CSV table of C-alpha atoms in Angstrom, one decimal:
chain,number,residue,atom,x,y,z
A,1,UNK,CA,0.0,0.0,0.0
A,2,UNK,CA,1.4,3.4,-0.9
A,3,UNK,CA,2.1,5.9,1.9
A,4,UNK,CA,0.7,9.4,2.1
A,5,UNK,CA,3.7,11.0,0.5
A,6,UNK,CA,3.5,8.7,-2.6
A,7,UNK,CA,-0.3,9.3,-2.8
A,8,UNK,CA,0.1,13.1,-2.7
A,9,UNK,CA,3.1,13.3,-5.0
A,10,UNK,CA,2.8,15.8,-7.9
A,11,UNK,CA,-0.4,17.4,-6.5
A,12,UNK,CA,-0.9,21.2,-6.1
A,13,UNK,CA,-1.6,22.7,-2.7
A,14,UNK,CA,-5.2,23.1,-3.5
A,15,UNK,CA,-5.5,19.5,-4.6
A,16,UNK,CA,-3.7,18.4,-1.4
A,17,UNK,CA,-6.1,20.4,0.7
A,18,UNK,CA,-9.0,18.6,-0.9
A,19,UNK,CA,-7.5,15.1,-0.8
A,20,UNK,CA,-6.3,15.4,2.8
A,21,UNK,CA,-9.6,16.6,4.2
A,22,UNK,CA,-10.8,13.8,6.4
A,23,UNK,CA,-14.1,14.2,8.2
A,24,UNK,CA,-17.1,16.5,7.5
A,25,UNK,CA,-18.5,17.9,4.3
A,26,UNK,CA,-16.2,19.6,1.7
A,27,UNK,CA,-17.2,21.1,-1.6
A,28,UNK,CA,-14.6,21.4,-4.4
A,29,UNK,CA,-15.4,23.7,-7.3
A,30,UNK,CA,-13.2,23.0,-10.3
A,31,UNK,CA,-13.3,23.3,-14.1
A,32,UNK,CA,-12.6,20.7,-16.8
A,33,UNK,CA,-9.1,19.3,-16.7
A,34,UNK,CA,-8.3,20.6,-13.2
A,35,UNK,CA,-7.8,17.1,-11.7
A,36,UNK,CA,-11.2,16.5,-10.1
A,37,UNK,CA,-11.2,12.7,-10.8
A,38,UNK,CA,-7.5,12.5,-9.8
A,39,UNK,CA,-8.3,14.2,-6.5
A,40,UNK,CA,-11.2,11.8,-5.8
A,41,UNK,CA,-9.1,8.7,-6.5
A,42,UNK,CA,-6.1,9.9,-4.5
A,43,UNK,CA,-8.5,10.8,-1.6
A,44,UNK,CA,-9.8,7.2,-1.6
A,45,UNK,CA,-6.3,5.9,-1.6
A,46,UNK,CA,-5.3,8.2,1.3
A,47,UNK,CA,-8.4,7.2,3.3
A,48,UNK,CA,-7.5,3.5,3.0
A,49,UNK,CA,-3.8,4.3,3.8
A,50,UNK,CA,-5.1,6.0,7.0
A,51,UNK,CA,-6.9,2.8,8.1
A,52,UNK,CA,-10.4,3.4,6.7
A,53,UNK,CA,-11.9,0.1,5.5
A,54,UNK,CA,-12.6,0.2,1.8
A,55,UNK,CA,-16.1,-1.1,2.3
A,56,UNK,CA,-16.9,2.1,4.2
A,57,UNK,CA,-16.3,4.2,1.1
A,58,UNK,CA,-18.8,5.1,-1.6
A,59,UNK,CA,-17.8,7.0,-4.7
A,60,UNK,CA,-20.5,8.1,-7.2
A,61,UNK,CA,-20.6,10.0,-10.4
A,62,UNK,CA,-23.1,10.7,-13.1
A,63,UNK,CA,-22.2,8.8,-16.3
A,64,UNK,CA,-21.1,5.2,-16.9
A,65,UNK,CA,-18.0,6.4,-18.7
A,66,UNK,CA,-17.0,8.5,-15.7
A,67,UNK,CA,-17.7,5.7,-13.3
A,68,UNK,CA,-15.6,3.3,-15.3
A,69,UNK,CA,-12.7,5.7,-15.4
A,70,UNK,CA,-13.0,6.4,-11.7
A,71,UNK,CA,-13.0,2.6,-11.0
A,72,UNK,CA,-10.0,2.0,-13.2
A,73,UNK,CA,-7.9,4.7,-11.5
A,74,UNK,CA,-8.9,3.4,-8.0
A,75,UNK,CA,-7.9,-0.1,-8.9
A,76,UNK,CA,-4.5,1.2,-10.0
A,77,UNK,CA,-3.9,2.8,-6.6
A,78,UNK,CA,-5.1,0.0,-4.3
A,79,UNK,CA,-3.3,-3.4,-3.9
A,80,UNK,CA,-5.2,-6.3,-5.5
A,81,UNK,CA,-5.0,-8.2,-2.2
A,82,UNK,CA,-6.2,-5.4,0.0
A,83,UNK,CA,-8.6,-6.7,2.6
A,84,UNK,CA,-12.2,-5.4,2.1
A,85,UNK,CA,-11.3,-4.0,-1.4
A,86,UNK,CA,-14.3,-5.7,-3.0
A,87,UNK,CA,-16.6,-3.8,-0.7
A,88,UNK,CA,-15.5,-0.4,-2.0
A,89,UNK,CA,-18.4,0.9,-4.2
A,90,UNK,CA,-17.7,3.0,-7.2
A,91,UNK,CA,-20.8,3.5,-9.3
A,92,UNK,CA,-23.1,5.9,-11.0
A,93,UNK,CA,-25.9,7.5,-9.0
A,94,UNK,CA,-28.5,5.4,-10.8
A,95,UNK,CA,-26.7,2.1,-10.5
A,96,UNK,CA,-26.1,2.6,-6.8
A,97,UNK,CA,-29.7,3.5,-6.4
A,98,UNK,CA,-30.8,0.3,-8.1
A,99,UNK,CA,-28.7,-1.8,-5.6
A,100,UNK,CA,-29.9,0.2,-2.7
A,101,UNK,CA,-33.6,0.0,-3.5
A,102,UNK,CA,-33.4,-3.8,-4.2
A,103,UNK,CA,-31.7,-4.2,-0.8
A,104,UNK,CA,-34.4,-2.1,1.0
A,105,UNK,CA,-37.3,-2.9,-1.3
A,106,UNK,CA,-39.7,-3.8,1.5
A,107,UNK,CA,-39.1,-0.5,3.3
A,108,UNK,CA,-39.5,1.3,0.1
A,109,UNK,CA,-42.8,-0.5,-0.6
A,110,UNK,CA,-41.7,-1.8,-4.0
A,111,UNK,CA,-41.0,-5.3,-5.3
A,112,UNK,CA,-37.3,-6.4,-5.1
A,113,UNK,CA,-37.4,-7.6,-8.6
A,114,UNK,CA,-38.7,-4.3,-10.1
A,115,UNK,CA,-38.0,-3.6,-13.7
A,116,UNK,CA,-36.5,-0.4,-15.0
A,117,UNK,CA,-38.2,1.6,-17.7
A,118,UNK,CA,-35.7,3.0,-20.2
A,119,UNK,CA,-36.5,6.0,-22.4
A,120,UNK,CA,-38.4,3.9,-25.0
A,121,UNK,CA,-40.4,2.1,-22.3
A,122,UNK,CA,-41.3,5.5,-20.7
A,123,UNK,CA,-42.4,7.0,-24.0
A,124,UNK,CA,-44.7,4.0,-24.7
A,125,UNK,CA,-46.1,4.1,-21.2
A,126,UNK,CA,-46.8,7.9,-21.4
A,127,UNK,CA,-48.5,7.4,-24.8
A,128,UNK,CA,-50.8,4.9,-23.1
A,129,UNK,CA,-51.3,7.1,-20.1
A,130,UNK,CA,-52.3,10.1,-22.3
A,131,UNK,CA,-54.8,7.9,-24.2
A,132,UNK,CA,-56.1,6.5,-20.9
A,133,UNK,CA,-56.7,10.1,-19.7
A,134,UNK,CA,-58.9,10.6,-22.8
A,135,UNK,CA,-56.3,13.0,-24.4
A,136,UNK,CA,-54.4,13.1,-27.6
A,137,UNK,CA,-50.7,12.9,-28.1
A,138,UNK,CA,-50.9,15.6,-30.7
A,139,UNK,CA,-52.1,18.1,-28.1
A,140,UNK,CA,-49.9,16.6,-25.3
A,141,UNK,CA,-46.5,15.7,-26.8
A,142,UNK,CA,-44.8,12.9,-24.9
A,143,UNK,CA,-41.5,14.8,-24.5
A,144,UNK,CA,-43.1,17.7,-22.8
A,145,UNK,CA,-45.3,15.6,-20.5
A,146,UNK,CA,-42.2,13.5,-19.6
A,147,UNK,CA,-40.3,16.7,-18.7
A,148,UNK,CA,-43.1,18.1,-16.6
A,149,UNK,CA,-43.4,14.8,-14.6
A,150,UNK,CA,-39.7,14.6,-14.2
A,151,UNK,CA,-39.6,18.1,-12.7
A,152,UNK,CA,-42.2,17.2,-10.2
A,153,UNK,CA,-40.5,13.9,-9.3
A,154,UNK,CA,-37.1,15.6,-8.8
A,155,UNK,CA,-38.7,18.2,-6.5
A,156,UNK,CA,-39.6,15.0,-4.5
A,157,UNK,CA,-43.3,15.5,-5.1
A,158,UNK,CA,-45.9,12.7,-5.3
A,159,UNK,CA,-49.0,13.1,-7.5
A,160,UNK,CA,-51.0,13.6,-4.2
A,161,UNK,CA,-48.7,16.5,-3.2
A,162,UNK,CA,-48.9,18.1,-6.6
A,163,UNK,CA,-52.6,17.8,-6.5
A,164,UNK,CA,-52.6,20.3,-3.6
A,165,UNK,CA,-50.8,23.0,-5.5
A,166,UNK,CA,-51.9,22.3,-9.1
A,167,UNK,CA,-53.9,25.5,-9.8
A,168,UNK,CA,-54.6,25.7,-13.5
A,169,UNK,CA,-56.2,23.5,-16.2
A,170,UNK,CA,-52.8,22.5,-17.7
A,171,UNK,CA,-51.4,21.3,-14.4
A,172,UNK,CA,-54.5,19.4,-13.4
A,173,UNK,CA,-54.5,17.7,-16.8
A,174,UNK,CA,-50.8,16.8,-16.5
A,175,UNK,CA,-51.7,15.4,-13.1
A,176,UNK,CA,-54.3,13.1,-14.7
A,177,UNK,CA,-51.6,11.8,-17.1
A,178,UNK,CA,-49.1,11.4,-14.3
A,179,UNK,CA,-51.5,9.3,-12.3
A,180,UNK,CA,-52.2,7.1,-15.3
A,181,UNK,CA,-48.5,6.7,-15.9
A,182,UNK,CA,-47.9,5.7,-12.3
A,183,UNK,CA,-50.6,3.1,-12.6
A,184,UNK,CA,-48.8,1.7,-15.7
A,185,UNK,CA,-45.5,1.6,-13.7
A,186,UNK,CA,-47.2,-0.3,-10.9
A,187,UNK,CA,-48.8,-2.8,-13.2
A,188,UNK,CA,-45.4,-3.4,-14.8
A,189,UNK,CA,-43.7,-3.6,-11.4
A,190,UNK,CA,-41.3,-1.0,-12.8
A,191,UNK,CA,-39.5,2.2,-11.9
A,192,UNK,CA,-38.3,4.9,-14.3
A,193,UNK,CA,-34.9,6.6,-14.1
A,194,UNK,CA,-36.2,9.5,-12.0
A,195,UNK,CA,-37.8,7.0,-9.6
A,196,UNK,CA,-34.5,5.4,-8.9
A,197,UNK,CA,-33.0,8.6,-7.4
A,198,UNK,CA,-36.2,10.0,-6.0
A,199,UNK,CA,-37.3,6.8,-4.2
A,200,UNK,CA,-33.8,6.4,-2.8
A,201,UNK,CA,-33.9,10.0,-1.4
A,202,UNK,CA,-37.5,9.6,-0.1
A,203,UNK,CA,-36.6,6.3,1.6
A,204,UNK,CA,-33.6,7.8,3.3
A,205,UNK,CA,-35.7,10.8,4.5
A,206,UNK,CA,-38.6,8.7,5.8
A,207,UNK,CA,-37.0,5.6,7.4
A,208,UNK,CA,-34.6,6.1,10.2
A,209,UNK,CA,-33.5,2.5,10.3
A,210,UNK,CA,-32.5,2.7,6.6
A,211,UNK,CA,-30.6,5.9,7.2
A,212,UNK,CA,-28.8,4.3,10.1
A,213,UNK,CA,-27.9,1.2,8.1
A,214,UNK,CA,-26.6,3.5,5.3
A,215,UNK,CA,-24.5,5.5,7.7
A,216,UNK,CA,-23.0,2.4,9.2
A,217,UNK,CA,-22.2,0.9,5.8
A,218,UNK,CA,-20.8,4.0,4.2
A,219,UNK,CA,-18.8,6.3,6.4
A,220,UNK,CA,-17.3,8.3,3.5
A,221,UNK,CA,-19.3,9.5,0.4
A,222,UNK,CA,-17.4,11.0,-2.5
A,223,UNK,CA,-19.1,12.6,-5.4
A,224,UNK,CA,-17.0,13.0,-8.6
A,225,UNK,CA,-19.5,15.1,-10.5
A,226,UNK,CA,-23.2,15.6,-10.7
A,227,UNK,CA,-25.8,17.3,-12.8
A,228,UNK,CA,-28.3,19.8,-11.4
């Protein structure tokens, strides 16, 4: 295992400050090519060198490509025979959420073998939902409906919560479509991409035992990049 000097070799002072930060939240704002991924991977290596078990570390990023690169760099820094190395989780937000929800499906109120609707599945389901709401796709384009529903989901609203604040005809109509869409998801035992993140967030907010289990499992959370 590399020591701290080897891990920090060649890093700027700003990068060293980020990498050596141990406990508590830290936000690093950096542009393209400034060494963000390098900093994340070196920080993981330094945490392990300081005695943090690899299985207590979770690193997440947005795209599959970024996650693969992050994983590759971490593997280069950590010994292959490092105890607990296989427990280190490097994943996209969505792939981690899938694993998390399957593990805590009962608490989330969903089947553990839920399917995942991709973009094509979602488009087809929304077309059916629009028809079931006695509306026409020509007047309610699928892309626009999907965007509106996504906005509400990412605000952590349920259809019931949106019903309390939907004030005009357009919002109330979108709410009808959303409810039909949710019924389609339930019949298919499926979640869409937004659901993966939203249900994970809502589960952590609402169930103390799940939050406790997550805290005990992952002591350090590192986020390589995200999209707002």
